[in-house]
N, CA and C of each residue as an Amber inpcrd file, in Angstrom:
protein
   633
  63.5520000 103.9610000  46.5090000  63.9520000 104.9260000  45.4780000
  63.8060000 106.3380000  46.0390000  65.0270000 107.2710000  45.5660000
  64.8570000 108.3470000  47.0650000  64.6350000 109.3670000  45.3510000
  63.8430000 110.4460000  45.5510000  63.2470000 111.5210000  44.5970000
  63.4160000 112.7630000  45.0320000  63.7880000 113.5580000  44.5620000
  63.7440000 114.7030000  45.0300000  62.7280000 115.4990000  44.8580000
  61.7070000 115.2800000  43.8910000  61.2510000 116.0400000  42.7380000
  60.1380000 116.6500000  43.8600000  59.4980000 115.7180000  44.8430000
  58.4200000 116.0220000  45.8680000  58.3180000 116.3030000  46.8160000
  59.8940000 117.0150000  47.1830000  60.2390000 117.1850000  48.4870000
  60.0490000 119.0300000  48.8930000  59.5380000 118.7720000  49.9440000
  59.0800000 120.3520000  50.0560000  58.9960000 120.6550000  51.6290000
  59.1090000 122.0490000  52.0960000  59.1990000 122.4070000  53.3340000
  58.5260000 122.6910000  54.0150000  57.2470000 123.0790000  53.2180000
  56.1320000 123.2580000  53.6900000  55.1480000 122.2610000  54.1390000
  54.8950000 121.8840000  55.4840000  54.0770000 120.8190000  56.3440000
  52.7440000 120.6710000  55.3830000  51.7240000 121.8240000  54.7190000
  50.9550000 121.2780000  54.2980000  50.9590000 120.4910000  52.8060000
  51.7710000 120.7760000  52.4560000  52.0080000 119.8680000  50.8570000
  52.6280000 118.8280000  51.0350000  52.6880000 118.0430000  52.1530000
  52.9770000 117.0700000  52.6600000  52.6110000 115.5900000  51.7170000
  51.1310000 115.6140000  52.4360000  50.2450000 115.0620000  51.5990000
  50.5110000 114.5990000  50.6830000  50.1400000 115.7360000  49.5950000
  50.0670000 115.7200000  48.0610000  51.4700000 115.0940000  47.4940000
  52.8800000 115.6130000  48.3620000  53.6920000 115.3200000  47.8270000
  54.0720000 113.7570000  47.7010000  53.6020000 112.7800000  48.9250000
  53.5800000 111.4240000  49.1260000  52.6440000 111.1130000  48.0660000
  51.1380000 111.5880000  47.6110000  50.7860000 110.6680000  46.5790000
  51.0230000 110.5960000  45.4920000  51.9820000 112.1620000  44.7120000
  52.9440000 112.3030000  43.6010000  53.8190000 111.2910000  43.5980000
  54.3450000 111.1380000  44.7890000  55.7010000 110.1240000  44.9630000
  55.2390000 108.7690000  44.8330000  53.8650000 108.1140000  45.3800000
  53.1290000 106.9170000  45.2220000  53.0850000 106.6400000  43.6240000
  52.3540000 107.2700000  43.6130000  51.8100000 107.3700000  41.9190000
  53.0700000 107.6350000  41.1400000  53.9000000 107.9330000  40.8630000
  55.2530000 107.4990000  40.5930000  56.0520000 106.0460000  40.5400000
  55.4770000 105.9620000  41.5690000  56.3010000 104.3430000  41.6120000
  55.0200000 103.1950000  40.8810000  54.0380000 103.7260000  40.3400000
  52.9630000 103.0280000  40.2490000  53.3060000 102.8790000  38.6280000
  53.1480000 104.2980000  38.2320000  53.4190000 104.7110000  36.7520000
  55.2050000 103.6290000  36.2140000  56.6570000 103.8350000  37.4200000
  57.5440000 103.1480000  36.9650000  57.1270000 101.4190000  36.9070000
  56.2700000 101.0220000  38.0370000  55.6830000  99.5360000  37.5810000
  54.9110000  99.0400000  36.9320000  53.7900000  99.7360000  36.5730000
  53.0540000  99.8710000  35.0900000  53.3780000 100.0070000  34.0560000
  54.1130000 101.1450000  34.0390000  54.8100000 102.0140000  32.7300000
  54.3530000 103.2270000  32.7800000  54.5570000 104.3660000  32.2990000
  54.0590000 105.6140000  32.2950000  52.9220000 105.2920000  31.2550000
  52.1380000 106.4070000  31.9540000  50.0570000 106.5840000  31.1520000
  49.9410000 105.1640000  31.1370000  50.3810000 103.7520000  31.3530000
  49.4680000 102.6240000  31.2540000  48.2570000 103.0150000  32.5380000
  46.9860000 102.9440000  32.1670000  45.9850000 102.9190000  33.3950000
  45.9500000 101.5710000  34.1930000  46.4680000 101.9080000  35.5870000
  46.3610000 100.1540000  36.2320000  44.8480000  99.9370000  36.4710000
  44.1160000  98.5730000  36.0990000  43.1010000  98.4490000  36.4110000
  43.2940000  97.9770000  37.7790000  41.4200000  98.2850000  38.4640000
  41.0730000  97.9830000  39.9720000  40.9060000  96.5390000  39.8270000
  40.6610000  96.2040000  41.1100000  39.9260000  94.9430000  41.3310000
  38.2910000  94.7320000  40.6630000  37.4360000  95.7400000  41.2910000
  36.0160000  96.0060000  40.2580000  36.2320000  95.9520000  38.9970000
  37.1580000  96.5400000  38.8510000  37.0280000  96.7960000  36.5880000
  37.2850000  95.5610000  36.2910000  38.3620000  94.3730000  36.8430000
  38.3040000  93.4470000  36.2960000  37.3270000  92.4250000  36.6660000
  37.2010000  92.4350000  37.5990000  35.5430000  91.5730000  38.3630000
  34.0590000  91.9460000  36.7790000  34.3560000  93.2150000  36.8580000
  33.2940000  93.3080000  35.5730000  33.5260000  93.0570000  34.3570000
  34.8000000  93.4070000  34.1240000  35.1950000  92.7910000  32.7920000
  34.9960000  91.6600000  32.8800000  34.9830000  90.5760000  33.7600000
  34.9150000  89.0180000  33.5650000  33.6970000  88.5890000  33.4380000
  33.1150000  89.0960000  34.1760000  31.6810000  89.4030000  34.3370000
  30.6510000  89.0780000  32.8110000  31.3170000  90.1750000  31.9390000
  30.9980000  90.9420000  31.3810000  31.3890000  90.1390000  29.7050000
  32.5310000  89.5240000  29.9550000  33.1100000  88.0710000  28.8540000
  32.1220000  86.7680000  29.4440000  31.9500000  86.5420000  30.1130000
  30.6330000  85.0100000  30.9560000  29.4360000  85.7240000  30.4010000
  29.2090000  86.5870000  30.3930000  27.4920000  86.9880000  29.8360000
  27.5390000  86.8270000  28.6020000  28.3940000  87.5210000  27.7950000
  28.5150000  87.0940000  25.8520000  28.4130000  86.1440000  25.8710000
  29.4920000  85.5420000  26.2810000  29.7940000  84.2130000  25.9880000
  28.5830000  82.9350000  26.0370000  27.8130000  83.4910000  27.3350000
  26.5200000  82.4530000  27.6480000  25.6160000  82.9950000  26.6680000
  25.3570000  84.1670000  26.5550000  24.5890000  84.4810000  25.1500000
  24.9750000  83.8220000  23.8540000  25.8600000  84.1590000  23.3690000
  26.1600000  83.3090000  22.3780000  25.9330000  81.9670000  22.4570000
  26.1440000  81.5000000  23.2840000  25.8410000  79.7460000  23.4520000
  24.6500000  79.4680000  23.3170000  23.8770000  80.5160000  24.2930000
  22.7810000  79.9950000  23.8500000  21.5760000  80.3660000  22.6040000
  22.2480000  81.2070000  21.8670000  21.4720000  81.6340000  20.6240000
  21.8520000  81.1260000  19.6940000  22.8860000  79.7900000  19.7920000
  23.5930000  79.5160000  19.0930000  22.7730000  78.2210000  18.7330000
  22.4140000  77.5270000  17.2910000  21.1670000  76.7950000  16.8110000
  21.6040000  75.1310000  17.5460000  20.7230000  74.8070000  17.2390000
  21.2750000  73.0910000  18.0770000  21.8760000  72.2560000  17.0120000
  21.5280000  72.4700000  16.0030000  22.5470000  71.6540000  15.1480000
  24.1190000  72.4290000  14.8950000  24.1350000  73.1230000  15.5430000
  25.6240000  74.2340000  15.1120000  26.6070000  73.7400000  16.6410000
  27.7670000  73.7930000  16.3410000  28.7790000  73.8480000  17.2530000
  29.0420000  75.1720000  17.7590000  28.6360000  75.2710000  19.4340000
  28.4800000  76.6100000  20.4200000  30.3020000  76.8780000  20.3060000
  30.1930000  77.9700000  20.8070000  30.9200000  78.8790000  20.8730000
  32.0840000  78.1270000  21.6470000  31.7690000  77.9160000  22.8180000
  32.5380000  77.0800000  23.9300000  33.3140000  76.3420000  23.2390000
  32.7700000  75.1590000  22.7140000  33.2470000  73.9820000  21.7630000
  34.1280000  74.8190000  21.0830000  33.6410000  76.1420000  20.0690000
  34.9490000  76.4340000  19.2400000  35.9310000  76.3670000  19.8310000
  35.6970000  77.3140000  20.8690000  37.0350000  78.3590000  21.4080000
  37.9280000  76.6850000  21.8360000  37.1400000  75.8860000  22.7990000
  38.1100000  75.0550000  23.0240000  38.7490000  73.8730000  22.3270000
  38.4480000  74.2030000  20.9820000  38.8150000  72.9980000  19.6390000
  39.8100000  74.3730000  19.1640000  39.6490000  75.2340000  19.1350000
  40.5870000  76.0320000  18.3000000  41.9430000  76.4940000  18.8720000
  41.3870000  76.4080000  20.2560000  43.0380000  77.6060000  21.2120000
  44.0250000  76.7280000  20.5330000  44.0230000  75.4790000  20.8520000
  45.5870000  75.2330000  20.6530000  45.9310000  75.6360000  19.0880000
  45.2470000  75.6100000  18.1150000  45.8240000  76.1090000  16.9030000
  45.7840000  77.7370000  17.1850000  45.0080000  78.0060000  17.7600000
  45.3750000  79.7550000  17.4100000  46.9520000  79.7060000  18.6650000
  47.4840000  79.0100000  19.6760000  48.2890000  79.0920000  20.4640000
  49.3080000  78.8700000  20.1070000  49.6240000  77.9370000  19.0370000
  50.5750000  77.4710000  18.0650000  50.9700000  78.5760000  16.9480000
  49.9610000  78.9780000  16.4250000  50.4660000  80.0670000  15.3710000
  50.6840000  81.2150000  15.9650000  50.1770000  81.3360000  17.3040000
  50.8040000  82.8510000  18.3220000  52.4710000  82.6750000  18.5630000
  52.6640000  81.4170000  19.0100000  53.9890000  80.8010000  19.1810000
  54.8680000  80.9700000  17.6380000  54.4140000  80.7560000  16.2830000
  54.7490000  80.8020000  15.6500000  55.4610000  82.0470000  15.3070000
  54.3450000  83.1470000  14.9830000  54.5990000  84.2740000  14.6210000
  55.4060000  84.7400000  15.5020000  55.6320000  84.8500000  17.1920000
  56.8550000  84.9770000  17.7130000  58.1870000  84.5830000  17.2550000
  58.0360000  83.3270000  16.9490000  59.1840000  82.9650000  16.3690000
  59.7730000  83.6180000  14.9180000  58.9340000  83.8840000  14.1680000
  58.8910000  84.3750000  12.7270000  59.8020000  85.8140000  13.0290000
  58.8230000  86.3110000  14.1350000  59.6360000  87.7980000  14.2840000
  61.0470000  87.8770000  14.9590000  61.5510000  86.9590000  15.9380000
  62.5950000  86.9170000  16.3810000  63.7810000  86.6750000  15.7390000
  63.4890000  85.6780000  14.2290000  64.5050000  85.0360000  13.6010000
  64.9200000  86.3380000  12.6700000  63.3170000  87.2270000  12.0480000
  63.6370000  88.4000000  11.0750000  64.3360000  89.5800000  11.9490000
  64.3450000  89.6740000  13.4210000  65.2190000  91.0320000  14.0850000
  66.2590000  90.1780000  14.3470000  67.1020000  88.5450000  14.2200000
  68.4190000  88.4900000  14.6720000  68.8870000  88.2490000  12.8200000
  67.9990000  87.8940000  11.6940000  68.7140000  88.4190000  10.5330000
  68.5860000  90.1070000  10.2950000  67.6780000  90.6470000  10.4460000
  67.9920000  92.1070000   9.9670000  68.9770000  92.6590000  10.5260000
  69.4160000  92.1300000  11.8840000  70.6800000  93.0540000  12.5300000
  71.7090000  92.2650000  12.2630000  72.3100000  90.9080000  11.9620000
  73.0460000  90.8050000  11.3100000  73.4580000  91.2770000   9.9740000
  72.6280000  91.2640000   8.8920000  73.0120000  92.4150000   7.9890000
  72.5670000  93.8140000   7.6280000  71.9760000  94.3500000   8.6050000
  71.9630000  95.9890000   8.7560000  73.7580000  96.0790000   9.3750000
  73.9990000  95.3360000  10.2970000  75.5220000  95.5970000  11.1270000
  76.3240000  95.9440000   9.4460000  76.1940000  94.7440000   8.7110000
  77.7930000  94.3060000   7.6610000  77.0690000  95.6990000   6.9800000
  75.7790000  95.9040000   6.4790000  75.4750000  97.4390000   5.5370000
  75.8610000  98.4150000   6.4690000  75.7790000  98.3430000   7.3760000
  75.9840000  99.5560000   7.9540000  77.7610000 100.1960000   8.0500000
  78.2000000  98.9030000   8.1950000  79.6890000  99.0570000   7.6230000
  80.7720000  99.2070000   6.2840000  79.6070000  98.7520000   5.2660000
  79.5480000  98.9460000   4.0970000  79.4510000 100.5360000   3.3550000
  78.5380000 101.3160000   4.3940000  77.9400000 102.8160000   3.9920000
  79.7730000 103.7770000   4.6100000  80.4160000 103.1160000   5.8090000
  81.5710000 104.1410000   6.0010000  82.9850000 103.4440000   4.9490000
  82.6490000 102.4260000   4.1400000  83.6830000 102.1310000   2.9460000
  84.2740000 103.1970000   1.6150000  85.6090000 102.9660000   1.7880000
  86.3920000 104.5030000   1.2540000  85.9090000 103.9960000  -0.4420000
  85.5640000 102.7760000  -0.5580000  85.0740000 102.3560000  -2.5040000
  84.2610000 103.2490000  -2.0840000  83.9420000 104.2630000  -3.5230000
  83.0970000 105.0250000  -3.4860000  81.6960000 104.0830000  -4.0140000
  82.1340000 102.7830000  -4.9120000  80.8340000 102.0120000  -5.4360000
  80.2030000 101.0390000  -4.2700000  80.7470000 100.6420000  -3.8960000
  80.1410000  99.8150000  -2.4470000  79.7860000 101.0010000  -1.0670000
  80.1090000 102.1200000  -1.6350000  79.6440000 102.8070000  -0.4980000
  78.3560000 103.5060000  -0.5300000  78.0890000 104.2160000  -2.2380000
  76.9450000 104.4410000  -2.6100000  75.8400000 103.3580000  -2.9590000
  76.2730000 102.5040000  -3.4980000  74.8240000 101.4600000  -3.1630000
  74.8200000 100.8470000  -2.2540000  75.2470000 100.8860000  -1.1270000
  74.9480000 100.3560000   0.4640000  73.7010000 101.4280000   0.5020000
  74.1720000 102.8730000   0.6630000  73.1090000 103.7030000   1.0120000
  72.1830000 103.7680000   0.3260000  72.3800000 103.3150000  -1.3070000
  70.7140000 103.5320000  -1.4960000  70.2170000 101.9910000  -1.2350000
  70.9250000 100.9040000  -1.0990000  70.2050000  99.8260000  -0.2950000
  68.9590000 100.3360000   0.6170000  70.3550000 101.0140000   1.4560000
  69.8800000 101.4030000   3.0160000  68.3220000 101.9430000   3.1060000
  69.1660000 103.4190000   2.0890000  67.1560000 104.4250000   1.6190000
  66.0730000 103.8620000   1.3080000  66.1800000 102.7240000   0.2120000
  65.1390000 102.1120000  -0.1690000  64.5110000 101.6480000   0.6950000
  65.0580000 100.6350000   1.2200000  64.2560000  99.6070000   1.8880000
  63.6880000 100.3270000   3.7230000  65.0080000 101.3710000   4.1110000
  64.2450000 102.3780000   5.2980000  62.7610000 102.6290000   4.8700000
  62.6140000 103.3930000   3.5720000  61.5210000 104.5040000   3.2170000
  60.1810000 103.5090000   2.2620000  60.9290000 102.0340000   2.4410000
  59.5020000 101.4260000   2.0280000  58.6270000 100.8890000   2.8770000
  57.1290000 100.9520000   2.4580000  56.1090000 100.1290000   3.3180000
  56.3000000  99.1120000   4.1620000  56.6930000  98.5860000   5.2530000
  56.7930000  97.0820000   5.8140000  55.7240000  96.1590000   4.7550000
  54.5210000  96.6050000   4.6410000  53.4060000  95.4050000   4.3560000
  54.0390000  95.6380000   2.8170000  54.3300000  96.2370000   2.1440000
  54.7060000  96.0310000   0.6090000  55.5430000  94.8310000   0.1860000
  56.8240000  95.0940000   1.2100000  58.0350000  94.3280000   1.0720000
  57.4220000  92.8570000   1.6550000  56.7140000  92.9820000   2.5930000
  56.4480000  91.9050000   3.1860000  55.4520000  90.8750000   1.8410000
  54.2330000  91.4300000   1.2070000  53.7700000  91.0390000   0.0730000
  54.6360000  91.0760000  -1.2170000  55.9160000  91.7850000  -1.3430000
  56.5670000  91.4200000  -2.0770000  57.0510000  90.0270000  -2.4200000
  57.6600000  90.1720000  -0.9730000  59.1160000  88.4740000  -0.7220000
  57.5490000  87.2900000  -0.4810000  56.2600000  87.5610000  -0.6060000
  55.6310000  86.3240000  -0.3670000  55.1490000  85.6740000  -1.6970000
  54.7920000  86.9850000  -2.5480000  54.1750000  86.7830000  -3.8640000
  54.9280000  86.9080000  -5.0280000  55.9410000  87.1560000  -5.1120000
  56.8820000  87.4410000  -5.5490000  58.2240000  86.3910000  -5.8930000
  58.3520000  85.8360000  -4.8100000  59.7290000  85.3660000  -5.0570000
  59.2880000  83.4510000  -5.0300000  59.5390000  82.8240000  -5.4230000
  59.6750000  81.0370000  -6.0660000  59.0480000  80.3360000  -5.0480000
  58.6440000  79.0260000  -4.6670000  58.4070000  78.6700000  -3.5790000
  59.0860000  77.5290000  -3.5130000  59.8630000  77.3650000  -4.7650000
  61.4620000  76.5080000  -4.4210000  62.1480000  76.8840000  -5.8260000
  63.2800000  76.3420000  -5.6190000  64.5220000  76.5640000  -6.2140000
  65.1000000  75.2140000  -7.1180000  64.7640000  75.2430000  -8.4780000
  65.0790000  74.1790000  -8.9080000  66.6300000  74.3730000  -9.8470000
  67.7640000  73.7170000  -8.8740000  69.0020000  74.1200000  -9.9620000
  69.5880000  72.4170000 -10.7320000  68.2770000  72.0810000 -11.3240000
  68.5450000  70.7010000 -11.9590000  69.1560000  69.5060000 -11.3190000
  70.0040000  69.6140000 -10.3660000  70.4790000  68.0490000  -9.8360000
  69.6680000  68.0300000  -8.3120000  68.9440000  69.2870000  -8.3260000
  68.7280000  69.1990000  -6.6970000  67.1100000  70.3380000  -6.3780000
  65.8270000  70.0270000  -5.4590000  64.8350000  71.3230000  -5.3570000
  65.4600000  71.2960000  -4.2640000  65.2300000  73.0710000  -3.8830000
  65.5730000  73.0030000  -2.8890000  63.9770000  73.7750000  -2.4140000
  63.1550000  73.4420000  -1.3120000  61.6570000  74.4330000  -1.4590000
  62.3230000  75.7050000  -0.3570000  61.3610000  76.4550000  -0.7900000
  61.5380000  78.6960000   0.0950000  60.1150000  78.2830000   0.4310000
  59.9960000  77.7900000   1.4230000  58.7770000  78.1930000   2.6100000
  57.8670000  79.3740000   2.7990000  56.7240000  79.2280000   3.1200000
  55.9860000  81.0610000   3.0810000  56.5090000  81.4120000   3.9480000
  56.9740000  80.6780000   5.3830000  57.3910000  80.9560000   6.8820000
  58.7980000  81.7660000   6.0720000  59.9020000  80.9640000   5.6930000
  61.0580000  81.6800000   5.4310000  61.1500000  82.9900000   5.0050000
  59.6190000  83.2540000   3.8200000  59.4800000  84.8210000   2.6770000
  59.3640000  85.4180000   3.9940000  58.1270000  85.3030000   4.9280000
  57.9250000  86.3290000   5.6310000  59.1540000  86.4090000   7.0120000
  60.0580000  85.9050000   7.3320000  61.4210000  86.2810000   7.7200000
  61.9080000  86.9480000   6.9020000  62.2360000  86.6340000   5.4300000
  63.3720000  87.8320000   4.9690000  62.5270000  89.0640000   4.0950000
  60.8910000  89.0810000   4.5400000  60.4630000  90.5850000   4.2880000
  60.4750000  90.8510000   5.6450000  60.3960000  90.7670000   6.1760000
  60.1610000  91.5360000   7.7330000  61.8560000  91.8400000   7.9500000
  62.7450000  91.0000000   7.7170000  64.1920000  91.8220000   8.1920000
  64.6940000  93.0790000   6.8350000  63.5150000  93.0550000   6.0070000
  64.5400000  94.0480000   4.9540000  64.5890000  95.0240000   5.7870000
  63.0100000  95.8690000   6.2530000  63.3910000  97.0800000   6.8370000
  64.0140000  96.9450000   8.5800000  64.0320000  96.0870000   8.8200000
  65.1250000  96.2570000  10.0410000  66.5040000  96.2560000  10.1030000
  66.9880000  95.3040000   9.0280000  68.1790000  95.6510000   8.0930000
  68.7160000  97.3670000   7.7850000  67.6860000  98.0460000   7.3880000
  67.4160000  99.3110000   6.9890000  67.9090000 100.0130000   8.0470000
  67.2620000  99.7070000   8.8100000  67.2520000 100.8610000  10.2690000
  68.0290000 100.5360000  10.6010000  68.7620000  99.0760000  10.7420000
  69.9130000  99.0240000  11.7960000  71.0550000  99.3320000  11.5590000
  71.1640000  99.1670000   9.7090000  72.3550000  99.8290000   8.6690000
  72.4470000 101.3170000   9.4020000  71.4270000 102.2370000   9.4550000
  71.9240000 103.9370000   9.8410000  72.0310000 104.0030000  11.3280000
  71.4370000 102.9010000  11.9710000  72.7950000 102.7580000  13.3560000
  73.5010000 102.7430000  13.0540000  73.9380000 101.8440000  13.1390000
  75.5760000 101.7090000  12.5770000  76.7160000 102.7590000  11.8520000
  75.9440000 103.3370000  11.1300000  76.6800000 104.9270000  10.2370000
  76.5660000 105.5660000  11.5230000  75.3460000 106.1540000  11.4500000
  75.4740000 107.1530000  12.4580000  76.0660000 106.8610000  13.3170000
  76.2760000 105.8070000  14.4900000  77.3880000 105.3510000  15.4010000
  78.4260000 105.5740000  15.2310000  78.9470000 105.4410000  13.9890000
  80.6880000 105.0700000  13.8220000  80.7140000 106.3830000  13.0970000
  80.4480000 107.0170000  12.5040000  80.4760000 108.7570000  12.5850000
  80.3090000 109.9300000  13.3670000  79.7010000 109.4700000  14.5720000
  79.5220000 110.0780000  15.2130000  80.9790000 110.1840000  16.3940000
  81.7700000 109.1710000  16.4240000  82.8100000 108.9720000  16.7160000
  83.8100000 110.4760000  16.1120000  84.7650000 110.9510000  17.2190000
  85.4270000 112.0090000  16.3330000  86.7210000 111.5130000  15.4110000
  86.4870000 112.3800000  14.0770000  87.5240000 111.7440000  13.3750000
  88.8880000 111.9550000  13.7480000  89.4360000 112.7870000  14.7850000
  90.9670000 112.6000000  15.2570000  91.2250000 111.4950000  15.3190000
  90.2580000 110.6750000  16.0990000  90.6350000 109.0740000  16.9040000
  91.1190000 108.0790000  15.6350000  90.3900000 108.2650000  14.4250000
  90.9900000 107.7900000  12.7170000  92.1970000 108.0270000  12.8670000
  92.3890000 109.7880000  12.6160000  93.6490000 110.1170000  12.4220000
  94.9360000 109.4540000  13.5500000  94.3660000 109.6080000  14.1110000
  95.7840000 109.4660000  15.5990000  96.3700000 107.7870000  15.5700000
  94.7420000 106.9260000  15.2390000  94.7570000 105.3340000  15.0150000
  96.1190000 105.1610000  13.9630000  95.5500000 106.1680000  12.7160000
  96.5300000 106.0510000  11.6850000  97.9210000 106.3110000  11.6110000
  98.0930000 107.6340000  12.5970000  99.6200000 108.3710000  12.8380000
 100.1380000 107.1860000  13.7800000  99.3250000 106.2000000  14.0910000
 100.2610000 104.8540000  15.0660000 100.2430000 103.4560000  13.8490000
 100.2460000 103.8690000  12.8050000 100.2190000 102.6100000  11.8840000
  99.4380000 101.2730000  11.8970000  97.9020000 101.9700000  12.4200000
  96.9090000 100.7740000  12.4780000  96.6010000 101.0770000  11.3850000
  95.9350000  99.8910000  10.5270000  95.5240000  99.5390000   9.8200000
  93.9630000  99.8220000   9.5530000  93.4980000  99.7780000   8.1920000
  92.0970000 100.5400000   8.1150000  91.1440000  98.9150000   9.2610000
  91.6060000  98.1120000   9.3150000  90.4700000  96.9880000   9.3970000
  90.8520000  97.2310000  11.0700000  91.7730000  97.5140000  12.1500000
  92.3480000  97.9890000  13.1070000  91.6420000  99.0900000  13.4940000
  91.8460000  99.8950000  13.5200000  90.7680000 101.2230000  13.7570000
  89.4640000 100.8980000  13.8270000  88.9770000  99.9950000  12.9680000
  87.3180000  99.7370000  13.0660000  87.0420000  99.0500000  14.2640000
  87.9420000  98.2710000  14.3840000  87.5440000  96.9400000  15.0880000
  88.1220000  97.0610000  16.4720000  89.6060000  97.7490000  16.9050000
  90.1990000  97.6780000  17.3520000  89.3650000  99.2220000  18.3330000
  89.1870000 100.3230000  17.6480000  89.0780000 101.5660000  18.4040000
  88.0730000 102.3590000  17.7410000  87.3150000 102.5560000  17.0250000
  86.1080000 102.9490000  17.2350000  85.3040000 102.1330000  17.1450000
  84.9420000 100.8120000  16.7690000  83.5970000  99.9290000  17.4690000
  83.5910000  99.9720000  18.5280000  84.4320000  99.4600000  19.1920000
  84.1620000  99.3960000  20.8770000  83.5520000 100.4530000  21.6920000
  83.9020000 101.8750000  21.0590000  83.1680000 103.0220000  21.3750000
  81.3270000 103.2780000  21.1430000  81.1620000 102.2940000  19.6700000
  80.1880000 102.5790000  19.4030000  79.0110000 101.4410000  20.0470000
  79.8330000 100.7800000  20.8670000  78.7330000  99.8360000  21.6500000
  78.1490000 100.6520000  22.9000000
């Protein structure tokens, strides 16, 4: 990676300028401000988890199940619900951006009634709490659906997918505006002076821009 930023003419800032440039490439493989730990810091940190840990074990009464025993009766359930909640969150960011996309296309609609309650859709659910909505859709809404010939059950797993996509829904709706407005409106006009069609222009010549 060639930098300019440390390059200098002067023989004695030589130096300094190579460990700017080091430490640069350290910060792009870390990340910027992550602190890379040494070899020592983690030698002691381990260190330092084996000493609790043997403490605890051994202050731990003889009729009681040590610490050890927990941890290794429990990982796989705490490893499973880590796995879980990944999953929980992945399914609520590929529904919230599927319908933040259709609201967000909803907010540049010439109906003036589908265009104003898209946006206050949009406002609401942007400018509310995550944990509200999220205790909303859990406590709140049925835990099945009885329409007489058929139950159908709403899972706690499912509530907390469609509270977690309201506000990503939210945010991804004023992508979407802002994207396709930000577009200049000649490119409308000019679409139009060639007899495309309103669903043509969207699809045809300014989405593609707004990817």
């Amino acid at each position: 990676m060639t930098d300019y930023k440390y390059k200098t003419d002067l023989p004695v800032l030589l130096p300094a300028a190579k460990r700017l440039a080091r430490k640069d490439e350290r910060d792009a493989i870390w990340g910027f401000g992550l602190m890379r730990p040494s070899g020592r810091q983690l030698s002691v940190f381990a260190i330092f988890l084996i000493l609790i840990t043997g403490v605890a074990e051994a202050r731990s009464p003889d009729n009681q199940q040590g610490i050890i025993s927990i941890l290794i009766e429990w990982t796989p359930f705490l490893f499973e619900g880590f796995l879980f909640n990944i999953l929980i969150s992945a399914m609520a960011m590929l529904l919230g951006t599927v319908l933040g996309g259709i609201l967000g296309l909803m907010q540049i609609s010439l109906i003036p009634s589908i265009k104003h309650s898209s946006w206050f859709v949009t406002q609401f659910f942007r400018n509310s709490p995550w944990l509200c909505l999220l205790f909303f859709t859990m406590y709140m809404l049925p835990f099945e659906f009885d329409l007489g010939f058929v139950v159908i059950p709403f899972p706690d797993w499912l509530k907390a997918v469609l509270g977690l996509s309201l506000p990503i829904m939210a945010n991804m709706s004023e992508i979407v505006r802002g994207a396709i407005q930000s577009i200049p409106f000649g490119q409308w006009e000019a679409a139009e002076s060639l007899a495309f069609t309103r669903r043509q222009q969207l699809w045809q010549i300014i989405l593609p821009q707004c990817v």
